[in-house]
Short mmCIF file of C-alpha atoms and ligand atoms in Angstrom, two decimals:
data_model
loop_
_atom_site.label_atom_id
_atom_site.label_comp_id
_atom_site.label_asym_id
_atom_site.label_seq_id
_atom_site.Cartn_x
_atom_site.Cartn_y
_atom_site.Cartn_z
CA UNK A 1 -39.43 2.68 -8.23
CA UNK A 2 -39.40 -0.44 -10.80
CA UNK A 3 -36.84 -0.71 -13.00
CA UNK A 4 -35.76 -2.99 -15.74
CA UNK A 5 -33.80 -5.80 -15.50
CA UNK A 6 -29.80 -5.12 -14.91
CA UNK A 7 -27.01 -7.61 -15.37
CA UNK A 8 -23.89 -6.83 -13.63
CA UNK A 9 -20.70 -8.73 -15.42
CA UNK A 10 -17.99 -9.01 -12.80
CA UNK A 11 -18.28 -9.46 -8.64
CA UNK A 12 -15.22 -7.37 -7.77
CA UNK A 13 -15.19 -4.01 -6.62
CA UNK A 14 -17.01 -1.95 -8.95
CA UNK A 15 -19.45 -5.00 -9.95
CA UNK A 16 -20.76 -5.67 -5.95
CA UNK A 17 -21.15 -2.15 -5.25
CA UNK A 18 -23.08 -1.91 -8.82
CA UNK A 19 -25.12 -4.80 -8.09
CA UNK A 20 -25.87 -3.60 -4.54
CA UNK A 21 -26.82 0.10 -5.45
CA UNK A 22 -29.23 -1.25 -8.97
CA UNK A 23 -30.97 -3.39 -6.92
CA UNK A 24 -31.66 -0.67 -3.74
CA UNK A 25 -33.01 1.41 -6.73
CA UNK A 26 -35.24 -0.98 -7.79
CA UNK A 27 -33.66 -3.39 -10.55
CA UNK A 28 -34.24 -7.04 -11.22
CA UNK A 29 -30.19 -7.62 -11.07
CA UNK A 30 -28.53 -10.48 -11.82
CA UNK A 31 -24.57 -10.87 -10.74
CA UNK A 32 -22.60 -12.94 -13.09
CA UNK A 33 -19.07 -13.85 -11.75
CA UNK A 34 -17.05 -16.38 -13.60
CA UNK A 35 -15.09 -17.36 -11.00
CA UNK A 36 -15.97 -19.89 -7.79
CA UNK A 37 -16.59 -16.73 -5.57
CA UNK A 38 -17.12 -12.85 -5.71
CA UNK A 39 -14.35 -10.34 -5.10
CA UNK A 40 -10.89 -12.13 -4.78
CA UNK A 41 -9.16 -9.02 -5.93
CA UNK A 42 -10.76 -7.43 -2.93
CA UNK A 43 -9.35 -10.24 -0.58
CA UNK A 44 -5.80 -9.80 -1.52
CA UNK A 45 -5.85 -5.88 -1.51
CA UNK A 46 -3.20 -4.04 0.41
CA UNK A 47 -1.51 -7.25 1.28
CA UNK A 48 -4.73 -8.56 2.36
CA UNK A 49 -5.76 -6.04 4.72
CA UNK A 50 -7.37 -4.31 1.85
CA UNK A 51 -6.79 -0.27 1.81
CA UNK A 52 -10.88 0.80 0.82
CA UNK A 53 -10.07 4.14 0.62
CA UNK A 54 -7.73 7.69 1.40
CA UNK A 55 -8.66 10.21 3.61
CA UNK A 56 -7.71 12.68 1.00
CA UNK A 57 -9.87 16.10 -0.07
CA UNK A 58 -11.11 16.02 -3.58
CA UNK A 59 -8.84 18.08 -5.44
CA UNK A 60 -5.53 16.45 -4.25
CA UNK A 61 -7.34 13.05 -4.55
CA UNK A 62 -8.09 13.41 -8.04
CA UNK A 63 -4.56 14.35 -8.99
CA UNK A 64 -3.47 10.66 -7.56
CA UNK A 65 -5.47 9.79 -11.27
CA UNK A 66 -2.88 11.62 -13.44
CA UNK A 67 -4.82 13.33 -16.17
CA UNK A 68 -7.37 11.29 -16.63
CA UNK A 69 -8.77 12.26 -13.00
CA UNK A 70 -11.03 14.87 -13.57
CA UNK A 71 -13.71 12.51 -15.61
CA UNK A 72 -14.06 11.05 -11.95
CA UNK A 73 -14.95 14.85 -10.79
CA UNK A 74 -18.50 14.49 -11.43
CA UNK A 75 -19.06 11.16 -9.90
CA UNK A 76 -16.77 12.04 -6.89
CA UNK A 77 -18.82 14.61 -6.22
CA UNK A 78 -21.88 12.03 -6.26
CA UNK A 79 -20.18 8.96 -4.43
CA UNK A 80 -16.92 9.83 -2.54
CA UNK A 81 -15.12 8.87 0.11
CA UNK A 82 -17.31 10.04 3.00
CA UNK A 83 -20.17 8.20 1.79
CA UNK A 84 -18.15 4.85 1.48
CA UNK A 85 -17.05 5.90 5.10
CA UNK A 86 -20.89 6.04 6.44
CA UNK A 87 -21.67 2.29 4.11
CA UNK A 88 -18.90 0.65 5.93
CA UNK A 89 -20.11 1.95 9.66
CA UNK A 90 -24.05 1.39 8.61
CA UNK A 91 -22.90 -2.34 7.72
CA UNK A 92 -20.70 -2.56 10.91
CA UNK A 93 -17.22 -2.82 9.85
CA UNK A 94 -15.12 0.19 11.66
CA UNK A 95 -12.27 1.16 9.87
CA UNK A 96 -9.25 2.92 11.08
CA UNK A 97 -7.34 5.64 9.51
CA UNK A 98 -3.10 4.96 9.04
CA UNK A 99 -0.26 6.89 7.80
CA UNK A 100 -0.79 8.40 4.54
CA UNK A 101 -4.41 8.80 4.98
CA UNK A 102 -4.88 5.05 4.45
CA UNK A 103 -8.54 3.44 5.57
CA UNK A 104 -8.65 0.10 6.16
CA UNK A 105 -10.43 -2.44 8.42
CA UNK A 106 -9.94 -2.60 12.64
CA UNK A 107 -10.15 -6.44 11.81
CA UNK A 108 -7.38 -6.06 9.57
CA UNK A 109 -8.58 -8.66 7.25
CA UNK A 110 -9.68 -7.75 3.33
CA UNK A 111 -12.32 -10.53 3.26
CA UNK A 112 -14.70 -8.90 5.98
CA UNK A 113 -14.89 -6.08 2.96
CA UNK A 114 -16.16 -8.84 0.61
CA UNK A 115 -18.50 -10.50 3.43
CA UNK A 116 -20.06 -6.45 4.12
CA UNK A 117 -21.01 -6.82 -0.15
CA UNK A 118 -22.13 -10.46 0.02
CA UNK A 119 -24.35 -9.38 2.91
CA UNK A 120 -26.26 -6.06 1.84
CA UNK A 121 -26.20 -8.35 -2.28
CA UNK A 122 -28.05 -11.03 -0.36
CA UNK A 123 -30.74 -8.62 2.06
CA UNK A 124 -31.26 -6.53 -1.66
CA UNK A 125 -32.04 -9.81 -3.24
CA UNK A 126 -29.39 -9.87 -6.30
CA UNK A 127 -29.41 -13.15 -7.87
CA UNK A 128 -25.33 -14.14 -7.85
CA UNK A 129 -24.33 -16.79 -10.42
CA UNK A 130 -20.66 -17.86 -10.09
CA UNK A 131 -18.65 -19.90 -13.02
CA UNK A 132 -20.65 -17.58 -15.40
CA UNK A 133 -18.69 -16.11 -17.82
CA UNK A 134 -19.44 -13.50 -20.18
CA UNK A 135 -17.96 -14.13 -23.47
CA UNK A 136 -20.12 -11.20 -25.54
CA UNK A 137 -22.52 -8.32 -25.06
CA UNK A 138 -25.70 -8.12 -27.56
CA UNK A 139 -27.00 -5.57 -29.20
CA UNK A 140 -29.73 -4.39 -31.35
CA UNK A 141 -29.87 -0.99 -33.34
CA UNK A 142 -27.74 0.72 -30.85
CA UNK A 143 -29.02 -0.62 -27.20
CA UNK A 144 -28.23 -3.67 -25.13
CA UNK A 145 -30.49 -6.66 -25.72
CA UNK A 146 -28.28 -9.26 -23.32
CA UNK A 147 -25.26 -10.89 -22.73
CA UNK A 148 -23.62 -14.50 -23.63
CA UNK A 149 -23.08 -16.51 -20.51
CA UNK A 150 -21.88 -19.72 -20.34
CA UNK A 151 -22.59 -20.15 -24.43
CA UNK A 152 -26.69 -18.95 -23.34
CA UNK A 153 -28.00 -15.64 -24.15
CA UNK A 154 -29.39 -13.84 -21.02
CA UNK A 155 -31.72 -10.96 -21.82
CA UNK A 156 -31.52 -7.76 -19.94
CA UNK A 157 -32.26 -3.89 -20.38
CA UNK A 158 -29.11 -2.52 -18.73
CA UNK A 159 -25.86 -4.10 -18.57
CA UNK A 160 -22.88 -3.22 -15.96
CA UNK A 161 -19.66 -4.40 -17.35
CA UNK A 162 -17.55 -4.38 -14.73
CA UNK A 163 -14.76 -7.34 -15.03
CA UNK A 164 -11.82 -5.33 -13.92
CA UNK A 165 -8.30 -4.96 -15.87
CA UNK A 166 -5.50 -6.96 -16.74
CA UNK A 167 -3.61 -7.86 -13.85
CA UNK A 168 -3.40 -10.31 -10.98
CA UNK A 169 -5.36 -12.40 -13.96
CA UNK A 170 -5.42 -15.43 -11.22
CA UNK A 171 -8.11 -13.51 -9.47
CA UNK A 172 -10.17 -13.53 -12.34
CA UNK A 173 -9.49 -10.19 -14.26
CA UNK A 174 -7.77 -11.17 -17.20
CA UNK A 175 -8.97 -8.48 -19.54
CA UNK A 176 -11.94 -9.93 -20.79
CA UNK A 177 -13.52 -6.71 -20.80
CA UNK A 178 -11.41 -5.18 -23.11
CA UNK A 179 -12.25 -7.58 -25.75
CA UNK A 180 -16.14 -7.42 -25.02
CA UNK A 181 -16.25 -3.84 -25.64
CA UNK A 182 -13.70 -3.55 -27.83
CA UNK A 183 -16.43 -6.02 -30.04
CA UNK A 184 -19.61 -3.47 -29.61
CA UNK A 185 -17.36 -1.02 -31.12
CA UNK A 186 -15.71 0.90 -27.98
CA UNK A 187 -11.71 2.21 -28.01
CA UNK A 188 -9.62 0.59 -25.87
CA UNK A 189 -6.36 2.52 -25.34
CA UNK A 190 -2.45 1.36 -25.12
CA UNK A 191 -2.71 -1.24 -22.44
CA UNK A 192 -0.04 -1.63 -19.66
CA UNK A 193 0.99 -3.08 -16.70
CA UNK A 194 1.23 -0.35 -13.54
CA UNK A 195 2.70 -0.10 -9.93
CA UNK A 196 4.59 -3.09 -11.45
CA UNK A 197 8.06 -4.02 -9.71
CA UNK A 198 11.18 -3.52 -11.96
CA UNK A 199 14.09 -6.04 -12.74
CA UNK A 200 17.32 -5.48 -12.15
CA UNK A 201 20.58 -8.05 -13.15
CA UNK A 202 22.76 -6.04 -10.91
CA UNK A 203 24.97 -8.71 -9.06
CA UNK A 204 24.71 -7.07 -5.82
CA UNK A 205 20.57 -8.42 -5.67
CA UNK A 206 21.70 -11.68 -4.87
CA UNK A 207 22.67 -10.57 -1.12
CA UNK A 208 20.09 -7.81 -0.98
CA UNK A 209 16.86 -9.54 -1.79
CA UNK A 210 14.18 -9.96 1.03
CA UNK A 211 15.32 -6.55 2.22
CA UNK A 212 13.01 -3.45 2.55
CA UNK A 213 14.49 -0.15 3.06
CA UNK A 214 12.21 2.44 4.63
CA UNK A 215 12.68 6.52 4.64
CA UNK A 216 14.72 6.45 1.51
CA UNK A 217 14.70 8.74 -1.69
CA UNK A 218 14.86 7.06 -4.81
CA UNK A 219 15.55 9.12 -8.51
CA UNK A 220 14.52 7.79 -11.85
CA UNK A 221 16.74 8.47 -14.62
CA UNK A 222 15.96 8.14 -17.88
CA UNK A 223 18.61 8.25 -20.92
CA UNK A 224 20.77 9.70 -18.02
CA UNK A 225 18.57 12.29 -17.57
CA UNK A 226 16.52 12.55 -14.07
CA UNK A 227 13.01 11.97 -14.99
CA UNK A 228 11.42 11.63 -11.52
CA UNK A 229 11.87 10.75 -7.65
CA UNK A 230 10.13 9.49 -4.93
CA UNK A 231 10.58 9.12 -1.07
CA UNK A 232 9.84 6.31 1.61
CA UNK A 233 9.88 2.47 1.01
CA UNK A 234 11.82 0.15 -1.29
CA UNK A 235 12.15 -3.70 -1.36
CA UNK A 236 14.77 -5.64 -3.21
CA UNK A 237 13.24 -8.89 -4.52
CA UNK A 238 14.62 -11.93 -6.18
CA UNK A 239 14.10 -10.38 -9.66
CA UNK A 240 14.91 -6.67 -9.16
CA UNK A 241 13.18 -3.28 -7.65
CA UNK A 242 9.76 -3.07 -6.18
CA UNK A 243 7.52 -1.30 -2.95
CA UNK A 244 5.45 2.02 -2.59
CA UNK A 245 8.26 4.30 -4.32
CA UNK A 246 9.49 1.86 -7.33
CA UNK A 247 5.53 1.18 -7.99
CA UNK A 248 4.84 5.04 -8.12
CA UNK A 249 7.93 5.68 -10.31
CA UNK A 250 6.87 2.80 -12.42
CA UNK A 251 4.34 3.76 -14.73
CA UNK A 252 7.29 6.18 -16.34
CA UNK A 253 9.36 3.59 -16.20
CA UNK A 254 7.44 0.88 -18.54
CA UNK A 255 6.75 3.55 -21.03
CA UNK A 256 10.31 4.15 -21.54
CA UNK A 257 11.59 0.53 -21.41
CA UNK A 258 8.90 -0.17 -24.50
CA UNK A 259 10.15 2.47 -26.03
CA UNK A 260 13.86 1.28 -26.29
CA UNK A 261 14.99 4.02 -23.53
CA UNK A 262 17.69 3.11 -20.68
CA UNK A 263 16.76 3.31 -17.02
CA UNK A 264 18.72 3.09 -13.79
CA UNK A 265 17.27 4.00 -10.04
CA UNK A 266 19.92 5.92 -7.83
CA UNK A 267 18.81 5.45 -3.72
CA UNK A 268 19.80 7.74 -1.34
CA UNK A 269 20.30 6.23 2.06
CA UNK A 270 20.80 9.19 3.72
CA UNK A 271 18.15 11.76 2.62
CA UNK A 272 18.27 13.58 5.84
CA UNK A 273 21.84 14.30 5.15
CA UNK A 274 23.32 16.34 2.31
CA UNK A 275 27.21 15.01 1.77
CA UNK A 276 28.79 17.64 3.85
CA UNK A 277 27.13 16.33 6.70
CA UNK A 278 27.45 13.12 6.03
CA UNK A 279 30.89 13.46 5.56
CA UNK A 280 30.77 15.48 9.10
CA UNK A 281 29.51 12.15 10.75
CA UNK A 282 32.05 9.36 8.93
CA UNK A 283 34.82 11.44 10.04
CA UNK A 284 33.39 11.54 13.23
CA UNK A 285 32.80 7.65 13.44
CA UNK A 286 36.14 6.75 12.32
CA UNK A 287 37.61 9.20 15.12
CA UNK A 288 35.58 7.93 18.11
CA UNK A 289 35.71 4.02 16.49
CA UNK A 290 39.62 4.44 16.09
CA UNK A 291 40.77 1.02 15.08
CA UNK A 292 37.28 -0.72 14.34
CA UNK A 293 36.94 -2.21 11.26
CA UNK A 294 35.70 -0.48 8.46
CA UNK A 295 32.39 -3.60 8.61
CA UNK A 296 31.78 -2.44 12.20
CA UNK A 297 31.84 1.05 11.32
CA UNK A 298 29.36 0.72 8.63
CA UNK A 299 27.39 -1.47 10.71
CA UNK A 300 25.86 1.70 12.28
CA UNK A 301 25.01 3.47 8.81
CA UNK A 302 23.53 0.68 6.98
CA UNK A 303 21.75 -2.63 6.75
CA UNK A 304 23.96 -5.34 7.41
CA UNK A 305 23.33 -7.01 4.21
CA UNK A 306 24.79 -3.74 2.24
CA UNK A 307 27.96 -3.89 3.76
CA UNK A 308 29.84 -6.13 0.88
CA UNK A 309 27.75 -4.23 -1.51
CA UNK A 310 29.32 -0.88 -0.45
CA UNK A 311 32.78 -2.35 0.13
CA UNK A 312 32.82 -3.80 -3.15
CA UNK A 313 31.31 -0.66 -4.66
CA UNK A 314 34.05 1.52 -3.15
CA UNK A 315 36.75 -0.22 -4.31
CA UNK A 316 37.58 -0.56 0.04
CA UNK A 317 39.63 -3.07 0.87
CA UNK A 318 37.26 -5.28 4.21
CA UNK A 319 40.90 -5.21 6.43
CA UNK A 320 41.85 -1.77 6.01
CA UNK A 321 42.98 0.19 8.59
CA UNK A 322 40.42 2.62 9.82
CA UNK A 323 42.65 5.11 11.92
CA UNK A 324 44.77 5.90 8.63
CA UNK A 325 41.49 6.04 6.31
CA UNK A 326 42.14 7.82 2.99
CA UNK A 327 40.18 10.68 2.51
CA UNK A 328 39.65 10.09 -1.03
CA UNK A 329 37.94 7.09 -0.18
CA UNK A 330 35.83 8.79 2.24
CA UNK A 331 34.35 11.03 -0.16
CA UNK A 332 33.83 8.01 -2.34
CA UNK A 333 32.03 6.40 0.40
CA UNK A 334 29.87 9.34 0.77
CA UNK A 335 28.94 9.92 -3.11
CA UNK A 336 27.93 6.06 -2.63
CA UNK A 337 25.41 6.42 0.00
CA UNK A 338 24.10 9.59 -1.77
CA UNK A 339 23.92 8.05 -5.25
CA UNK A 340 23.68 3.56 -5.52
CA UNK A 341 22.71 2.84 -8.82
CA UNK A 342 21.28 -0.07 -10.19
CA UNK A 343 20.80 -0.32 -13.80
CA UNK A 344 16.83 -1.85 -14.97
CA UNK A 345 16.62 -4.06 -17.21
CA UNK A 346 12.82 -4.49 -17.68
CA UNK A 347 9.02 -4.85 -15.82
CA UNK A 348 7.90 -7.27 -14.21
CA UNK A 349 4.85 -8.96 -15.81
CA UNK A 350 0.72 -8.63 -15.75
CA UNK A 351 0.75 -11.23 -12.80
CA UNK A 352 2.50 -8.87 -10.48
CA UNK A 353 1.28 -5.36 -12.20
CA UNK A 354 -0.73 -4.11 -9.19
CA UNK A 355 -3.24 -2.19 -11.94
CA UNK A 356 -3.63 -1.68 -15.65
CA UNK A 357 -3.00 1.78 -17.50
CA UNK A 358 -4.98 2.40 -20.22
CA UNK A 359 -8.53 1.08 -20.52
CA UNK A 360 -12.17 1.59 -22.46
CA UNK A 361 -12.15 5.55 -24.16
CA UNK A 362 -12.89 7.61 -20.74
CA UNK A 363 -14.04 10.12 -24.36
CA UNK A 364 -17.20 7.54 -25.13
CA UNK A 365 -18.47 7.02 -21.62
CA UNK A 366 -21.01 10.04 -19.92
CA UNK A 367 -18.76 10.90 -16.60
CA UNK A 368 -22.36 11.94 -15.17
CA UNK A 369 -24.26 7.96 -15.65
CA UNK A 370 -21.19 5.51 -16.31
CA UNK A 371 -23.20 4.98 -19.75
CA UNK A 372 -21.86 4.31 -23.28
CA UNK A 373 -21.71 7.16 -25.15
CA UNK A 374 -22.46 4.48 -28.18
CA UNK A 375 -24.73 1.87 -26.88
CA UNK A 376 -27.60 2.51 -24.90
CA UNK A 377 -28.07 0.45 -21.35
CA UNK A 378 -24.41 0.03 -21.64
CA UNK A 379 -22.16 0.75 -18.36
CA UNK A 380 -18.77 0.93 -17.71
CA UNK A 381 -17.38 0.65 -13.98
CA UNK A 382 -14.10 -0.10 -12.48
CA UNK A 383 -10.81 -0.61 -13.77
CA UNK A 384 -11.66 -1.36 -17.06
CA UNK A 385 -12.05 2.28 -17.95
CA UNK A 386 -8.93 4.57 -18.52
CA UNK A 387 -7.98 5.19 -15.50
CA UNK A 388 -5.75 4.07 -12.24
CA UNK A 389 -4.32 6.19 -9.64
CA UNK A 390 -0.99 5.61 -7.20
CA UNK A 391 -1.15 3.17 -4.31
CA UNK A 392 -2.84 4.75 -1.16
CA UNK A 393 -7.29 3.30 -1.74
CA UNK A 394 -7.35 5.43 -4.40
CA UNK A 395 -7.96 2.74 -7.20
CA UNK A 396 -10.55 1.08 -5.23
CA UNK A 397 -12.60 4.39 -4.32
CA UNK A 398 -12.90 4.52 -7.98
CA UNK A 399 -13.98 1.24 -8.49
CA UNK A 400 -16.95 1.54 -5.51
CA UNK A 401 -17.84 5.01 -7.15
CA UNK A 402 -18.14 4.69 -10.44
CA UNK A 403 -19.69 1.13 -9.95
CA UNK A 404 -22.06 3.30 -7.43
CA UNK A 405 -22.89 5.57 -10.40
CA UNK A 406 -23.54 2.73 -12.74
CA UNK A 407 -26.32 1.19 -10.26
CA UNK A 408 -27.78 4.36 -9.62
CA UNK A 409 -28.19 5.15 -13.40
CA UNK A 410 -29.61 1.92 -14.56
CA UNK A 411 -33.42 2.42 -16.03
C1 FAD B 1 -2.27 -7.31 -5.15
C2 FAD B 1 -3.17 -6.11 -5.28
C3 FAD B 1 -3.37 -5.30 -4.19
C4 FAD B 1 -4.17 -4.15 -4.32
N1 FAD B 1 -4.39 -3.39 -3.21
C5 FAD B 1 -5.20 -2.30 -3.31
C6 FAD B 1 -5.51 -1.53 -2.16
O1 FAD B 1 -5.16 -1.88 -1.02
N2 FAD B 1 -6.25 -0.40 -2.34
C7 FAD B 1 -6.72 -0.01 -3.56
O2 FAD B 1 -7.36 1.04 -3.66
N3 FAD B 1 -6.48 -0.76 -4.66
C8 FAD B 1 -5.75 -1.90 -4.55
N4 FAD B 1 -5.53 -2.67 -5.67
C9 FAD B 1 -6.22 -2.32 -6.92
C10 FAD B 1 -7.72 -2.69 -6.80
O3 FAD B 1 -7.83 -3.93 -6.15
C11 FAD B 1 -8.38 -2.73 -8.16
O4 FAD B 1 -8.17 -1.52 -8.84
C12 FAD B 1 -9.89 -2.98 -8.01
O5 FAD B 1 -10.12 -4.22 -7.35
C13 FAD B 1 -10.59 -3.00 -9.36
O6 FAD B 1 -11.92 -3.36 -9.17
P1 FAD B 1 -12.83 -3.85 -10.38
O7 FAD B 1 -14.15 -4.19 -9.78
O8 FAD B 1 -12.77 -2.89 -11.48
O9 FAD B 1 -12.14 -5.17 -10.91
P2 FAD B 1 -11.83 -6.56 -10.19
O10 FAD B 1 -11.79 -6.39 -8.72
O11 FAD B 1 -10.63 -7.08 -10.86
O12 FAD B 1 -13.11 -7.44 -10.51
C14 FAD B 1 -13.42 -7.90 -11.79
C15 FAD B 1 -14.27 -9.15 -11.67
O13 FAD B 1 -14.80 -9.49 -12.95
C16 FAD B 1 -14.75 -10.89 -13.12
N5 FAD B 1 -14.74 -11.19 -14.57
C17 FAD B 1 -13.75 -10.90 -15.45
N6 FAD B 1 -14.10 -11.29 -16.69
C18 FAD B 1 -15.34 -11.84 -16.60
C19 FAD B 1 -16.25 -12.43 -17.54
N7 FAD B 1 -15.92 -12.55 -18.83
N8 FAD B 1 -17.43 -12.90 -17.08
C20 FAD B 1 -17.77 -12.81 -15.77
N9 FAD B 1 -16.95 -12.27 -14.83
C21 FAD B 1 -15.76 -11.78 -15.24
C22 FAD B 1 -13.47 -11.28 -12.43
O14 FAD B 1 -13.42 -12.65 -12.11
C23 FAD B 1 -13.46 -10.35 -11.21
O15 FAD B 1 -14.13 -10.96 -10.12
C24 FAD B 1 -4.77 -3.83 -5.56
C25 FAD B 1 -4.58 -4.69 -6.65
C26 FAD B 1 -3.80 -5.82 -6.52
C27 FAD B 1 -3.62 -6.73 -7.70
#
């Protein structure tokens, strides 16, 4: 079937598969990018080995979305993970499945996911313009006319606006979006970094950066109050806090900081182990260790690079005597590995914010097309609406579907 002419603004996740799907339907599409090349966000996903989607069943995948997640029922249900499983294999890039129900690519590299796009754009014939940026979206008594690019105006029926969030604005997304729609009249809502890493002035990160801690449980508190908790991996960085469970817990986190509130993050080394039984296996240690010091003993509980850190936080002096070790201390020791604390000071900013919270009114977009609820032709994909889900190829599934739903619904 012939349709009208579609521009798609933005080459990233949501724009490609956009472009791709318009064009199989029919469309006259034209790709405007305003970077040198098309999906760079793409290329440095999931530490550049790009994670395209989870292996998750709807109903638990949607909840990865907060409560924004069920406006993505509908399209789910049109584009989901199985079908981006079957484009993959049809365009010959296998993917294998990792812990946490984590798809990425055998080849391990993100950039054979951009070269499957540029491909299948190229054999459906979408016309790709690079260093074209959109700087406004026109409109005439209520539909789109065209779009500003590069100070020209480009007419079209249909536009896809598709040019991402906030973050990682070196790879092009710098929130343009937000301002383009925000001028044809759409709401944009409270707009904030996500999975950002945290920052910490706690001494102690000067001898425990570089360091990532795996199988841990980390609590948020908030005013002293435990807010949330998460377990597996942590890194300590230069600045502070970050990996899989400080991202997750972040999003709580920045909301309270802005709003004046205190935060610390207690780890607990030793999940596996409530304090009795921990306490079970020091005493053991310093029996069978008799007259080891108290560094070599703790050698075999924690990361070398802790060691000062817990000395220091224990108040234990490094040359005492192991065979006569107070058991006051020992407890102390124990409450430690149960319970470190480091006090946050703030988030990181939009250049390390994996996504962006908040985004175009998910209330003035039709969950069923991707289309404006207020201008006609208009189409909203990718992270630019309201939404953004935990780590784990759940954020780009959304981006592929909903830019899947926007090409299909072009006219
Ligand atoms: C470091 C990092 C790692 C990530 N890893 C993963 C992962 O492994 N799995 C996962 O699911 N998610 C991951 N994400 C999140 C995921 O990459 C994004 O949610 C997703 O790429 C969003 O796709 P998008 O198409 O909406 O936007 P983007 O991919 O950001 O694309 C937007 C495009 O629009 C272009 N553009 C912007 N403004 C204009 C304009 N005015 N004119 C023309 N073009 C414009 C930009 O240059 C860009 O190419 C990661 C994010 C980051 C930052």
């Amino acid at each position: 079937m012939v349709r009208g002419k579609t521009i798609v603004v933005g080459g990233g996740a949501a724009g490609l598969m956009a472009a791709g799907r318009a064009a199989q339907r029919g469309s006259d599409v034209l790709l405007l990018e305003k970077m040198e090349q098309k999906g760079r966000k793409i290329g440095i996903s999931g530490k550049g080995r790009c994670n395209v989607t989870n292996s998750a069943e709807l109903p638990e995948f949607m909840t990865h979305f907060g409560k924004n997640g069920k406006f993505l029922r509908q399209c789910f249900q049109q584009y989901f993970s199985q079908e981006l499983l079957t484009f993959f294999q049809e365009a010959n890039l296998p993917l294998s499945l990792e812990r946490g129900g984590r798809y990425f690519p055998e080849s391990g590299r993100a950039l054979d996911v951009v070269k499957v796009f540029h491909n299948w754009l190229e054999r459906e014939k979408v016309d790709f313009r690079k260093r074209s940026h959109v700087s406004r979206i026109v409109v005439k008594d209520g539909s789109v006319t065209g779009v500003v690019c590069n100070n020209i105006i480009i007419e079209t029926d249909n536009v896809i606006l598709a040019t991402g969030g906030q973050s990682y604005p070196r790879t092009g997304s710098s929130g343009d979006g937000y301002k383009l729609a925000g001028k044809v009249g759409h709401t944009i809502t409270q707009l904030r970094p996500a999975l950002v890493p945290l920052s910490s002035s706690d001494p102690s990160l000067a001898s425990l950066k570089g360091l990532d801690l795996r199988n841990i449980e980390v609590r948020l508190f908030i005013d002293g109050k435990k807010k949330g908790q998460d377990f597996g991996e942590l890194s300590f960085t230069p600045h502070g806090l970050s990996g899989a469970t400080i991202l997750s817990l972040s999003e709580q986190v920045v909301v309270a900081i802005d709003q004046g509130k205190q935060i610390s993050i207690s780890l607990d080394l030793k999940p596996a182990l409530d304090e009795k039984k921990l306490n079970a296996r020091l005493l053991r240690d310093l029996e069978t260790r008799r007259g080891e010091s108290i560094e070599s003993i703790l050698r075999g509980l924690l990361p070398k690079e802790f060691i000062a850190v817990c000395l220091n936080a224990c108040d234990i002096p490094v040359a005492i005597d192991t065979s006569n070790f107070p058991a006051k201390m020992r407890k102390k020791l124990v409450h430690w590995f149960k319970d470190i604390r480091f006090e946050i000071s703030g988030y990181r900013s939009w250049s390390e914010a994996i996504v962006t919270s908040g985004g175009i009114s998910l209330k003035e977009i039709d969950p069923k097309t991707m289309e404006s609820k207020l201008i006609k032709g208009l189409f909203i994909a990718g992270e630019l609406l309201d939404l953004h889900a935990d780590t784990g190829g759940f954020n780009l599934q959304a981006a592929f579907s909903t830019g899947w739903l926007a090409g299909s619904s072009v006219r």
